[in-house]
CSV table of C-alpha atoms in Angstrom, one decimal:
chain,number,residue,atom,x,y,z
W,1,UNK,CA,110.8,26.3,-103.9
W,2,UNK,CA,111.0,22.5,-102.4
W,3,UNK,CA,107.2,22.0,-101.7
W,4,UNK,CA,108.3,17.8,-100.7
W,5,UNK,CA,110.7,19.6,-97.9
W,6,UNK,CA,107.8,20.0,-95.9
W,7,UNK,CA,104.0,18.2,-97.6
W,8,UNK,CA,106.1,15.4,-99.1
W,9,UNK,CA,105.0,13.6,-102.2
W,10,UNK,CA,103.4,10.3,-103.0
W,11,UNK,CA,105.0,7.7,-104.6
W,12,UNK,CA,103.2,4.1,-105.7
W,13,UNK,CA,100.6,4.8,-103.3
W,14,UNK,CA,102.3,5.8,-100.0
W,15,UNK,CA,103.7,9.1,-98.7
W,16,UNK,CA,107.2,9.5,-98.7
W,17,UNK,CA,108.5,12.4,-96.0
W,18,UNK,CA,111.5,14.1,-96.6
W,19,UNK,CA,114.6,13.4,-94.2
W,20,UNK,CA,114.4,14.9,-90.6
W,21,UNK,CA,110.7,15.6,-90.9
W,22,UNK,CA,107.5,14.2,-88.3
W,23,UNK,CA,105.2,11.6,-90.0
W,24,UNK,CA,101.7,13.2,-90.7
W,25,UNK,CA,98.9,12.4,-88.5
W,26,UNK,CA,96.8,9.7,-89.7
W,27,UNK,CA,93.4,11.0,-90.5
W,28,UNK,CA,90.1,8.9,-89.4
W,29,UNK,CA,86.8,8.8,-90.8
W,30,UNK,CA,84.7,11.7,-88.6
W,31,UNK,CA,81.8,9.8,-86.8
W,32,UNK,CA,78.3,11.4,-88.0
W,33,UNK,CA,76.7,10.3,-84.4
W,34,UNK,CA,79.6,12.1,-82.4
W,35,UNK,CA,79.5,15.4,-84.7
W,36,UNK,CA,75.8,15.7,-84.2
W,37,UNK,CA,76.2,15.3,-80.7
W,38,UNK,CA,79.2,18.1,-80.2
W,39,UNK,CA,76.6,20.5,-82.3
W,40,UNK,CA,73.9,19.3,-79.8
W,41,UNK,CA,75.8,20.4,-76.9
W,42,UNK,CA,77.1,23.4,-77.7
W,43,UNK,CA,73.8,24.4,-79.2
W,44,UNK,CA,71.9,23.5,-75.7
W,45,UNK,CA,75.2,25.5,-73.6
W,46,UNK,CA,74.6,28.5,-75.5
W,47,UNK,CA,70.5,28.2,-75.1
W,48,UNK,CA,70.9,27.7,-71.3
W,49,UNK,CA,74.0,29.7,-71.0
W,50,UNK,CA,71.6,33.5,-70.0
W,51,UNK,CA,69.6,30.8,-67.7
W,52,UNK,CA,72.4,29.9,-65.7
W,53,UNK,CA,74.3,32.8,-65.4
W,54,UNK,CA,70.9,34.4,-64.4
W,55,UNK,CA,70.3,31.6,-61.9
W,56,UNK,CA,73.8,32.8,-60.4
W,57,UNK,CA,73.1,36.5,-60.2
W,58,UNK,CA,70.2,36.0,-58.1
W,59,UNK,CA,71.7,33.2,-56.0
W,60,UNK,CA,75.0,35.5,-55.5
W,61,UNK,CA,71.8,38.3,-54.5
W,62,UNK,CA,69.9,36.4,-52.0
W,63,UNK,CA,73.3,35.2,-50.0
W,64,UNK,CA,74.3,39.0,-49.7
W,65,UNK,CA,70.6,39.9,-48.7
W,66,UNK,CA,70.8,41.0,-45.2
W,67,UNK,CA,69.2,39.0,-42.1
W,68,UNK,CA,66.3,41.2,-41.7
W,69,UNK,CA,63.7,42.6,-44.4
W,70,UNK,CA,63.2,46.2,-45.4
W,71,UNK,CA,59.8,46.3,-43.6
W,72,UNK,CA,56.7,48.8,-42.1
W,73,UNK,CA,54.7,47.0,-38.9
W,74,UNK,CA,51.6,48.8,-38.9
W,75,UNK,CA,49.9,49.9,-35.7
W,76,UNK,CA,46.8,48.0,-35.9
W,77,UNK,CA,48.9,44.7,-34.7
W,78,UNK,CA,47.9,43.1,-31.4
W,79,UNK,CA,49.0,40.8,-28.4
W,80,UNK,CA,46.6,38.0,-27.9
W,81,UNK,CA,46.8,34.9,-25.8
W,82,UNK,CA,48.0,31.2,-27.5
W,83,UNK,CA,48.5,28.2,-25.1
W,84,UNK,CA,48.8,30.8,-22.1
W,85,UNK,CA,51.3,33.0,-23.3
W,86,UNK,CA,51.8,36.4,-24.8
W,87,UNK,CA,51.9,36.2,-28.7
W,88,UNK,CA,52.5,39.0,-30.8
W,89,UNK,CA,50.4,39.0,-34.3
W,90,UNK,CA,51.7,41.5,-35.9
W,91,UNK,CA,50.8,43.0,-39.6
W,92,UNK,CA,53.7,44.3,-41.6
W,93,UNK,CA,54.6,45.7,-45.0
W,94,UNK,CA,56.8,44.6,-47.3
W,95,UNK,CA,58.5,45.2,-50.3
W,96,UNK,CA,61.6,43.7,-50.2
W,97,UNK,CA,60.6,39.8,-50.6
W,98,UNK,CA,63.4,37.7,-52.1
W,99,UNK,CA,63.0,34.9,-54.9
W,100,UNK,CA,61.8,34.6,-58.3
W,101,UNK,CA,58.4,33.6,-57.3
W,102,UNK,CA,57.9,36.0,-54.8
W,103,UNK,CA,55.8,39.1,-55.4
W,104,UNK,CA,57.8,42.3,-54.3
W,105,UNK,CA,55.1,44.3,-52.9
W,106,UNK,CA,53.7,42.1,-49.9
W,107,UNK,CA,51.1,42.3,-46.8
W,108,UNK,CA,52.5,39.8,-44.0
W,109,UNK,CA,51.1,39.0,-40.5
W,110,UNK,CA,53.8,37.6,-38.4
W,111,UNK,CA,52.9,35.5,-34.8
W,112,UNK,CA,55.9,35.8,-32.9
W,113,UNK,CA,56.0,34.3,-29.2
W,114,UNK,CA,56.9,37.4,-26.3
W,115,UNK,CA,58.6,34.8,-23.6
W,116,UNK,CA,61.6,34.2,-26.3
W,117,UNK,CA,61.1,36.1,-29.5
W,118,UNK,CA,60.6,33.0,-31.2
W,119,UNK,CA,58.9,33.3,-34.7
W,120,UNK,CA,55.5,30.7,-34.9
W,121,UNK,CA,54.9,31.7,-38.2
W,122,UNK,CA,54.8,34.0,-41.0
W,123,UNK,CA,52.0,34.2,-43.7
W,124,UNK,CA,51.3,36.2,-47.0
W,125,UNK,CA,48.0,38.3,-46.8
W,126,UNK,CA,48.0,40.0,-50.0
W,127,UNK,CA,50.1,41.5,-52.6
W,128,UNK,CA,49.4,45.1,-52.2
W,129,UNK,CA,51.5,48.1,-52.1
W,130,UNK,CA,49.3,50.0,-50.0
W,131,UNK,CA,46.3,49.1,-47.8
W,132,UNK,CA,45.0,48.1,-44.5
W,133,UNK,CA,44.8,45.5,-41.9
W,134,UNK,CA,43.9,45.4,-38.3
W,135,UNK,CA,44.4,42.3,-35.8
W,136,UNK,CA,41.0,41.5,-34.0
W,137,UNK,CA,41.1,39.0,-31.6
W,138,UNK,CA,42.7,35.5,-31.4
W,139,UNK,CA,42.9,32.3,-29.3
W,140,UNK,CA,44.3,29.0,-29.5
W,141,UNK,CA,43.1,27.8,-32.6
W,142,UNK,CA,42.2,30.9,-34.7
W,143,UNK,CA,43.1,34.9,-35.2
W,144,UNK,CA,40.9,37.2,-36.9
W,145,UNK,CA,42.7,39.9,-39.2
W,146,UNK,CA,40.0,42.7,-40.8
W,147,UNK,CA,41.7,43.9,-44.0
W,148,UNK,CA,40.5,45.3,-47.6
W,149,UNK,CA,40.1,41.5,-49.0
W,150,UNK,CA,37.5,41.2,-45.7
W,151,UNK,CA,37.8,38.9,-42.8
W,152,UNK,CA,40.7,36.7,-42.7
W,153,UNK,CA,40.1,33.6,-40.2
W,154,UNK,CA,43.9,32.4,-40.0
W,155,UNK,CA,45.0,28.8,-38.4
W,156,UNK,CA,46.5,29.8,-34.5
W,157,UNK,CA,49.0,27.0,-35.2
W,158,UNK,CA,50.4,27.3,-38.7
W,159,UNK,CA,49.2,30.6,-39.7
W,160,UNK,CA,47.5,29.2,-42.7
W,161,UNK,CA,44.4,31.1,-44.3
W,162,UNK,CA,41.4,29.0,-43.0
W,163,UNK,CA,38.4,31.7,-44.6
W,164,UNK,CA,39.2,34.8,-46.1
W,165,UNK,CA,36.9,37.5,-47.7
W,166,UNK,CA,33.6,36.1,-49.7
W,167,UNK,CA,34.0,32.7,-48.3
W,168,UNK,CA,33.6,33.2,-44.9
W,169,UNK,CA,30.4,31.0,-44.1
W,170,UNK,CA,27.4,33.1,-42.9
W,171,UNK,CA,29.0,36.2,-44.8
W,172,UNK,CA,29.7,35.1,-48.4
W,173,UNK,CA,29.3,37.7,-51.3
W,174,UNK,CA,28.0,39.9,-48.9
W,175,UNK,CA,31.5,40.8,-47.4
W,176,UNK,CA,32.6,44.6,-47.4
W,177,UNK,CA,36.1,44.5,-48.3
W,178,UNK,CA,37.8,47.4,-46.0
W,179,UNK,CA,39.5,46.7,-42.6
W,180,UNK,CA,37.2,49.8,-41.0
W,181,UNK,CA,34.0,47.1,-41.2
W,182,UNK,CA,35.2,45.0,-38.6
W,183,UNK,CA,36.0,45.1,-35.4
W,184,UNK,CA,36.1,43.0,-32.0
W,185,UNK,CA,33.9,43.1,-29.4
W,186,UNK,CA,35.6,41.8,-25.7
W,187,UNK,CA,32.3,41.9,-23.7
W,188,UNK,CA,30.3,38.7,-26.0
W,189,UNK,CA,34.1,38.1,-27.1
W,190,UNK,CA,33.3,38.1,-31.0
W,191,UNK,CA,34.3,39.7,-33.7
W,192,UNK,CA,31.9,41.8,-35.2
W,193,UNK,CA,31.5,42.3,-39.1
W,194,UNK,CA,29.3,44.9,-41.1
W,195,UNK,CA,27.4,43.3,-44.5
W,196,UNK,CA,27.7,44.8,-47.6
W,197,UNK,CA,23.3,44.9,-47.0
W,198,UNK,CA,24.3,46.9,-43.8
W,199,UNK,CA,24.0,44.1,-41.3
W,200,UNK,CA,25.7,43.0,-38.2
W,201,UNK,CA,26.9,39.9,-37.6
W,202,UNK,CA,29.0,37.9,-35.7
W,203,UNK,CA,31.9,35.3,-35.1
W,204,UNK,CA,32.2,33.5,-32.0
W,205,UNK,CA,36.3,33.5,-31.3
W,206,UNK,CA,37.2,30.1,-32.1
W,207,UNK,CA,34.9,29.6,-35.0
W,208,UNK,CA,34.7,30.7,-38.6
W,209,UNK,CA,30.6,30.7,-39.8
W,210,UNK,CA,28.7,34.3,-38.4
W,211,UNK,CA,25.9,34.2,-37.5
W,212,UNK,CA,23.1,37.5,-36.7
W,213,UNK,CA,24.8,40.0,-33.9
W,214,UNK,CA,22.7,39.9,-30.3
W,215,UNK,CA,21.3,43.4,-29.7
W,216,UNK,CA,23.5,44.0,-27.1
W,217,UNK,CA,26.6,43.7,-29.7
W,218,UNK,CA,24.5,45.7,-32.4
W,219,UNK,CA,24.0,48.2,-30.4
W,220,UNK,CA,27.9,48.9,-29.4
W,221,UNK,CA,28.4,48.7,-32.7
W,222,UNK,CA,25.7,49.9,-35.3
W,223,UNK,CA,27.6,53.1,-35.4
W,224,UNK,CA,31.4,52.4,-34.9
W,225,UNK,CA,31.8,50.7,-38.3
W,226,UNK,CA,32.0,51.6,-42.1
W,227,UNK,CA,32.8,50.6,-45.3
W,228,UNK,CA,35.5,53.9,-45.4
W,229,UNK,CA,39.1,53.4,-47.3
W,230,UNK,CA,40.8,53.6,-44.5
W,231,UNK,CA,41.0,52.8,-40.8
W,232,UNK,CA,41.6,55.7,-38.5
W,233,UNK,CA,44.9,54.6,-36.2
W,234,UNK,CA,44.8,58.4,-34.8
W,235,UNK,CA,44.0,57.2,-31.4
W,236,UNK,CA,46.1,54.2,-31.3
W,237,UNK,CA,49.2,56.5,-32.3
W,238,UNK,CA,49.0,59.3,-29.7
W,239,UNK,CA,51.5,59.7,-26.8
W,240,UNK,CA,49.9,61.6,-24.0
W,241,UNK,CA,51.5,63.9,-20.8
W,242,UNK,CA,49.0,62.5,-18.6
W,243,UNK,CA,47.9,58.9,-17.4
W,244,UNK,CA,47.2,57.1,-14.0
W,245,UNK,CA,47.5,53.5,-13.1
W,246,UNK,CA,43.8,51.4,-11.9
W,247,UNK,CA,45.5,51.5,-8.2
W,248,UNK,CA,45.1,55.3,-8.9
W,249,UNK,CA,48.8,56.3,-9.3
W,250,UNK,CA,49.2,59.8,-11.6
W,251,UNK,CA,51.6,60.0,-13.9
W,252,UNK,CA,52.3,63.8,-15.3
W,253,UNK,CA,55.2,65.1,-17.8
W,254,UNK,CA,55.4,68.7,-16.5
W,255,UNK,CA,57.5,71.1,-18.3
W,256,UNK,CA,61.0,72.4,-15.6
W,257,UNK,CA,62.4,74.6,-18.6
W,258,UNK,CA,60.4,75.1,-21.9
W,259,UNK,CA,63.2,76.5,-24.1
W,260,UNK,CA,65.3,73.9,-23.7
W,261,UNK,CA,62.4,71.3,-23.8
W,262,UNK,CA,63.9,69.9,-19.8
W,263,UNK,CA,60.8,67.7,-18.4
W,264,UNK,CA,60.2,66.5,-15.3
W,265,UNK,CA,58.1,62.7,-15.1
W,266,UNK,CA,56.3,63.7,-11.5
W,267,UNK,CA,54.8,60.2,-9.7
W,268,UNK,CA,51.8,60.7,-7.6
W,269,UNK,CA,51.2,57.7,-5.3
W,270,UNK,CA,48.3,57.0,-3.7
W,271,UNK,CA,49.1,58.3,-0.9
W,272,UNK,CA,49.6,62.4,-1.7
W,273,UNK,CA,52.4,63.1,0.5
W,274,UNK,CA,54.8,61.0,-1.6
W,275,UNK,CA,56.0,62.4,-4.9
W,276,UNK,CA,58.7,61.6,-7.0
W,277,UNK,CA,60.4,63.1,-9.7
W,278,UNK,CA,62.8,62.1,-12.7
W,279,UNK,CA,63.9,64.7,-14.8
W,280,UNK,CA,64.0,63.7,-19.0
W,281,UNK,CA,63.8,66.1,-21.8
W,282,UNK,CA,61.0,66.3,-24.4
W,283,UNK,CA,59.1,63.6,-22.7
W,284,UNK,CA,55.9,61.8,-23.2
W,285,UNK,CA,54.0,59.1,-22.4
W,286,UNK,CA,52.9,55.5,-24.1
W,287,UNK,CA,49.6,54.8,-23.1
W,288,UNK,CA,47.5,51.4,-23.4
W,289,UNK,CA,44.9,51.9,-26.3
W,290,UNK,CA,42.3,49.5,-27.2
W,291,UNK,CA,40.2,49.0,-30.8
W,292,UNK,CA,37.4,48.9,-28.8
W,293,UNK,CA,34.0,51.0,-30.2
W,294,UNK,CA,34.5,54.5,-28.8
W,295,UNK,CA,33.3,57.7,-30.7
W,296,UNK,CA,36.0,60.6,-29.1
W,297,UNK,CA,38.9,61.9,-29.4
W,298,UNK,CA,42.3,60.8,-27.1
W,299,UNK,CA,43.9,64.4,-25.7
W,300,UNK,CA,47.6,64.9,-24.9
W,301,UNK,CA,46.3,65.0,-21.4
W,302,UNK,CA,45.6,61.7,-21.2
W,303,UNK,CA,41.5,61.6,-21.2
W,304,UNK,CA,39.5,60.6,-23.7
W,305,UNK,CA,36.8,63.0,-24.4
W,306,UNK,CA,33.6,61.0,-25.9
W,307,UNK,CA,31.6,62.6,-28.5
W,308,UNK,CA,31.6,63.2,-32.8
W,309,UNK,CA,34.1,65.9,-32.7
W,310,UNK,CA,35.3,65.1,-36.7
W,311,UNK,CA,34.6,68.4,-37.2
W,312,UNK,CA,36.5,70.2,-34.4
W,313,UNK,CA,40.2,71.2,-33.6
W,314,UNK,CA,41.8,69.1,-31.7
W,315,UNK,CA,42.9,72.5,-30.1
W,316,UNK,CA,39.5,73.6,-29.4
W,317,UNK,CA,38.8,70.1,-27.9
W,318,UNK,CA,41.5,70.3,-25.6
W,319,UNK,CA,40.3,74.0,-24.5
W,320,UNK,CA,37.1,72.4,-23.8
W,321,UNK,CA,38.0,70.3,-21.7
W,322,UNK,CA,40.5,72.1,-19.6
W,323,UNK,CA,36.8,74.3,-18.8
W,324,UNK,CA,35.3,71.6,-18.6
W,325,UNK,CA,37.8,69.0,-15.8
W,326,UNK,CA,40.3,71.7,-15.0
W,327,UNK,CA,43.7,71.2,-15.0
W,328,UNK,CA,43.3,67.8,-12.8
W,329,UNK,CA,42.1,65.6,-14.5
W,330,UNK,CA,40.3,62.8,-12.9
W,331,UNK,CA,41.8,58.7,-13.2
W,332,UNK,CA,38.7,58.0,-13.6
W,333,UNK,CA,38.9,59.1,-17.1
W,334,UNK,CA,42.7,59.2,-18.6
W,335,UNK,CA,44.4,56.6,-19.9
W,336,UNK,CA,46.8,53.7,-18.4
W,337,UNK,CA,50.6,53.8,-19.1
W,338,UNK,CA,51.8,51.1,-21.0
W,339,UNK,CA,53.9,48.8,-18.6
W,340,UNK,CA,51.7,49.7,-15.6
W,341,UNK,CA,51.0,46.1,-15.5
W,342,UNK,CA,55.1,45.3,-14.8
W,343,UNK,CA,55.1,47.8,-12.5
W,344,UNK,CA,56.7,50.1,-15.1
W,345,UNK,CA,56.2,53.2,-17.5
W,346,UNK,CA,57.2,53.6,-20.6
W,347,UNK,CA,58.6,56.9,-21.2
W,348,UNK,CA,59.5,58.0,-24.8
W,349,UNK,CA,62.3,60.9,-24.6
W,350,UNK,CA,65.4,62.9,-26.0
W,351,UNK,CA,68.7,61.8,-24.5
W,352,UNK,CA,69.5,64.9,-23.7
W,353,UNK,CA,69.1,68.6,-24.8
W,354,UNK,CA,72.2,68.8,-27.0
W,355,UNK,CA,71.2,65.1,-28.4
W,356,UNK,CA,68.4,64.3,-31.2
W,357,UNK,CA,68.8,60.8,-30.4
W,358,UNK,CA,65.2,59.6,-29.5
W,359,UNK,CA,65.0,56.9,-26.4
W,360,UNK,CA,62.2,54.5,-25.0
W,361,UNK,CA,62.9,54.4,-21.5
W,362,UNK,CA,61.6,52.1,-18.9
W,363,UNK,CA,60.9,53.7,-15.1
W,364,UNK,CA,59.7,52.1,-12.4
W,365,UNK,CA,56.6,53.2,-10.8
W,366,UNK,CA,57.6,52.8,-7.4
W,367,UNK,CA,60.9,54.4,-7.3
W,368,UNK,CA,60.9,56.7,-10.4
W,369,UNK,CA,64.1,55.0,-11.3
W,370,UNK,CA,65.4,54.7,-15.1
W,371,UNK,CA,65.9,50.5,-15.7
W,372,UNK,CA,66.8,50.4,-19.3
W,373,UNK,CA,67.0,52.7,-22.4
W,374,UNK,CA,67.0,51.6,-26.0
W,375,UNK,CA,67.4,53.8,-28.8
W,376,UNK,CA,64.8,55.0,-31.6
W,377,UNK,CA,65.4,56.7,-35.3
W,378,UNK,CA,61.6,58.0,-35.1
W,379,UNK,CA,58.9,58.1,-32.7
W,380,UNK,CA,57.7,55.1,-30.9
W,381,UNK,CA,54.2,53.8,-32.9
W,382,UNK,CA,51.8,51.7,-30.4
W,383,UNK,CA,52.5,50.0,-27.3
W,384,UNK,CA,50.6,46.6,-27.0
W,385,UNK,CA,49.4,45.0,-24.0
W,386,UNK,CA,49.0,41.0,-23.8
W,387,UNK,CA,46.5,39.2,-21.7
W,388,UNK,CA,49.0,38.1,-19.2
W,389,UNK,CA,50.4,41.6,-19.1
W,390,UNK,CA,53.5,41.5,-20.9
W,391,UNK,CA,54.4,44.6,-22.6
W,392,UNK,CA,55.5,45.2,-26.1
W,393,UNK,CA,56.4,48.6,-28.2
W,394,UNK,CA,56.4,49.0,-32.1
W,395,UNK,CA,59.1,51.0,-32.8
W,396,UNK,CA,61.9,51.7,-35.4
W,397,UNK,CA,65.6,50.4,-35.1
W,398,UNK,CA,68.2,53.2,-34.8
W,399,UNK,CA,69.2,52.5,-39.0
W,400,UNK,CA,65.7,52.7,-40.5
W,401,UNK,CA,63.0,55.2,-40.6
W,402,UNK,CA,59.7,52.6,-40.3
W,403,UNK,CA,58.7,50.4,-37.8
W,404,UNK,CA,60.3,47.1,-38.2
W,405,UNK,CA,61.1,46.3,-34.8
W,406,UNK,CA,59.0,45.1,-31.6
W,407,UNK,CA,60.9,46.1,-27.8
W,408,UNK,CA,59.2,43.6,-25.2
W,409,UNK,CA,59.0,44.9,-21.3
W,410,UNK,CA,60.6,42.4,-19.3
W,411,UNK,CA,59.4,42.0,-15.9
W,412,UNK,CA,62.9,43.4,-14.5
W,413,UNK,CA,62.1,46.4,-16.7
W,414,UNK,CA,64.8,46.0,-19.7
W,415,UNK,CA,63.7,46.4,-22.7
W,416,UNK,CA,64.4,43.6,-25.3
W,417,UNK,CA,64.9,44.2,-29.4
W,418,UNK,CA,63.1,41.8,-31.5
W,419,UNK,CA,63.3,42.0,-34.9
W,420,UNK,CA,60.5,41.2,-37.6
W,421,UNK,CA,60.1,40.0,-40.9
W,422,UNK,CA,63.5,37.3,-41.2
W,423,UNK,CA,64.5,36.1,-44.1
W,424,UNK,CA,62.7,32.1,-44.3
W,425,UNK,CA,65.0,29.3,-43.1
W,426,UNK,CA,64.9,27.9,-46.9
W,427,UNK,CA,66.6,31.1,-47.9
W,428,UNK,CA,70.7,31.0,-48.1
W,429,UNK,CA,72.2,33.8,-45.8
W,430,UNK,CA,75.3,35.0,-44.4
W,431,UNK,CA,76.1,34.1,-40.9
């Protein structure tokens, strides 16, 4: 074999290439500096290399997250008054927070304006899975929130945590951390706080030291709060067949045609001679419900029946007081419809008797006429009444099964979706 036919051979010193073949490359010294630094960067690409691509798999995540977080608004929110208008603060749940520093498992409150659905702001209470949280009382510069951390004194403006458990002045280490030991009193308007030492005090709204409770505040509330784990929402829950307006308007859901569940909403008027009538199926009522200090039980019928009745049936209660009213029960002591105030009532019904579909309907009072329907997946939670009467509902959208959605009572009776818990502006999204 003819190695030279292809290697060549040397000859006095230079390299002598056989006919019709390419000259060899020439071959340089290899720079130490630019070796070193080719090692160096592949070295640092392969360190960084499960970084980045993890960077990418949770940037690819958060732009295929949807608009609107997998979220449970709780029924102890509220509608208080900021600048003189209707703002909803509203408490929610969630576990679906995007971002590596964000914990999964969240407590939010939420202010979000009624006139336009606008979101103020939205503000991290606490990481826990489980727990509770009750709005109090709020004006223009502060909102109280009871929760298990203790009194949270939030910023009206920015939502930001002004005082917050042991380091609210005038409370301290003394603070009982459970929602159920604090609650607002609308009379002295303050919110009221029980010490771990079993002591009442008080916090002028607007203002975050407490000082002692007067009597007259101790003595609405020396029994009506507790250091329990958890806040009873049974009253602020309940739907009712009864209710009457202050004017003195009765609202009934009578039954027309029990097997199939057929209602009839019948609209008593001051005046008895004028009755109206709007047939719905498997009706009831959303009444207005307060946190204020009552010791009872709220009925179906619409009355509230004072008393400690925590060892009773509510069955036996309502036997009671059938004996005890009759089957007419006075205004005088059954609860107002939510969207009296609009001139409304909010009716929560079945579309129709072949149909599981659950609706919120808005009627008006006068006429008995249906305005506007909007569709539920569950039952409706909590209406909430604002100081200048605008109406709002806690209900579930017609794709989830908890309460992630507020439906605010215009004043020409249609009912308007707003959605809680959005995805922050600072986050990518779709759309």
């Amino acid at each position: 074999m003819d190695t030279n036919r292809t290697t060549g051979y040397t000859l006095n010193g230079s390299t002598v290439l056989p006919l019709g073949s390419s000259a060899l490359p020439v071959r340089t010294p290899r720079d130490p500096k630019r070796v070193r630094g080719r090692i160096r960067r592949r070295f640092l690409l392969l360190m960084f290399a499960p970084v980045i691509l993890g960077g990418l798999i949770v940037l690819a995540i958060q732009l295929m997250l949807p608009s609107v977080r997998d979220i449970e608004i709780v029924p102890s929110s509220a509608v208080i008054g900021m600048d003189g208008q209707d703002v909803a603060v509203l408490v929610y749940h969630d576990d679906s927070r995007p971002g590596l520093f964000e914990a999964t498992f969240q407590m939010r409150v939420a202010a979000i304006r009624l006139s336009d659905g606008e979101q103020l702001w939205d503000q991290r209470l606490n990481e826990d899975l489980i727990g509770d949280a009750v709005v109090l009382a709020g004006d223009d510069s502060s909102v109280y929130i009871g929760s298990d951390h203790g009194l949270v004194i939030l910023d009206a403006a920015t939502g930001a945590v002004r005082a917050e458990g042991d380091a609210v002045p005038g409370i301290g280490a003394d603070a009982v951390l459970s929602a159920s030991a604090y609650g607002y009193d609308p009379e002295a308007n303050v919110v009221v706080a029980l010490t771990g030492s079993g002591a009442l005090v008080q916090i002028p709204v607007g203002e975050t030291a407490a000082v002692p409770a007067e009597p007259a505040v101790a003595g609405r509330w020396r029994n009506a709060l507790g250091s329990g784990p958890f806040l009873d929402e049974t009253m602020l829950t309940q739907q009712v067949d009864v209710a009457a307006t202050p004017d003195g308007t009765r609202l009934q859901i009578v039954p027309v045609a029990e097997s199939v569940q057929r209602d009839a909403l019948v609209i008593t008027s001051t005046d008895p001679a004028r009755i109206i009538r709007t047939e719905l199926v498997d009706a009831s009522l959303l009444p207005v419900v307060g946190l204020e200090p009552r010791l009872g039980v709220l009925l179906e019928t619409g009355q509230f029946l004072p008393g400690d009745f925590g060892d009773i049936d509510a069955d036996d209660i309502e036997a009671l007081l059938q004996r005890a009213f009759g089957a007419t029960p006075s205004p005088d002591d059954t609860v107002v419809p939510a969207g009296a105030g609009q001139g409304m009532v909010l009716v929560q019904h079945r579309e129709s008797v072949n149909a599981d579909r659950t609706l919120l309907s808005s009627l008006d009072i006068a006429t008995g006429q249906l305005i506007d329907s909007v569709e539920m997946q569950t039952d409706a939670v909590r209406a909430l009444t604002g100081p200048s009467g605008t109406t709002a509902v806690i209900a579930t959208a017609p794709e989830s099964w908890q309460a992630n959605r507020l439906l605010v009572l215009d004043d020409d009776g249609s009912l308007r979706p707003i959605d809680v818990g959005t995805i922050p502006r600072w986050l990518p999204r779709f759309g």
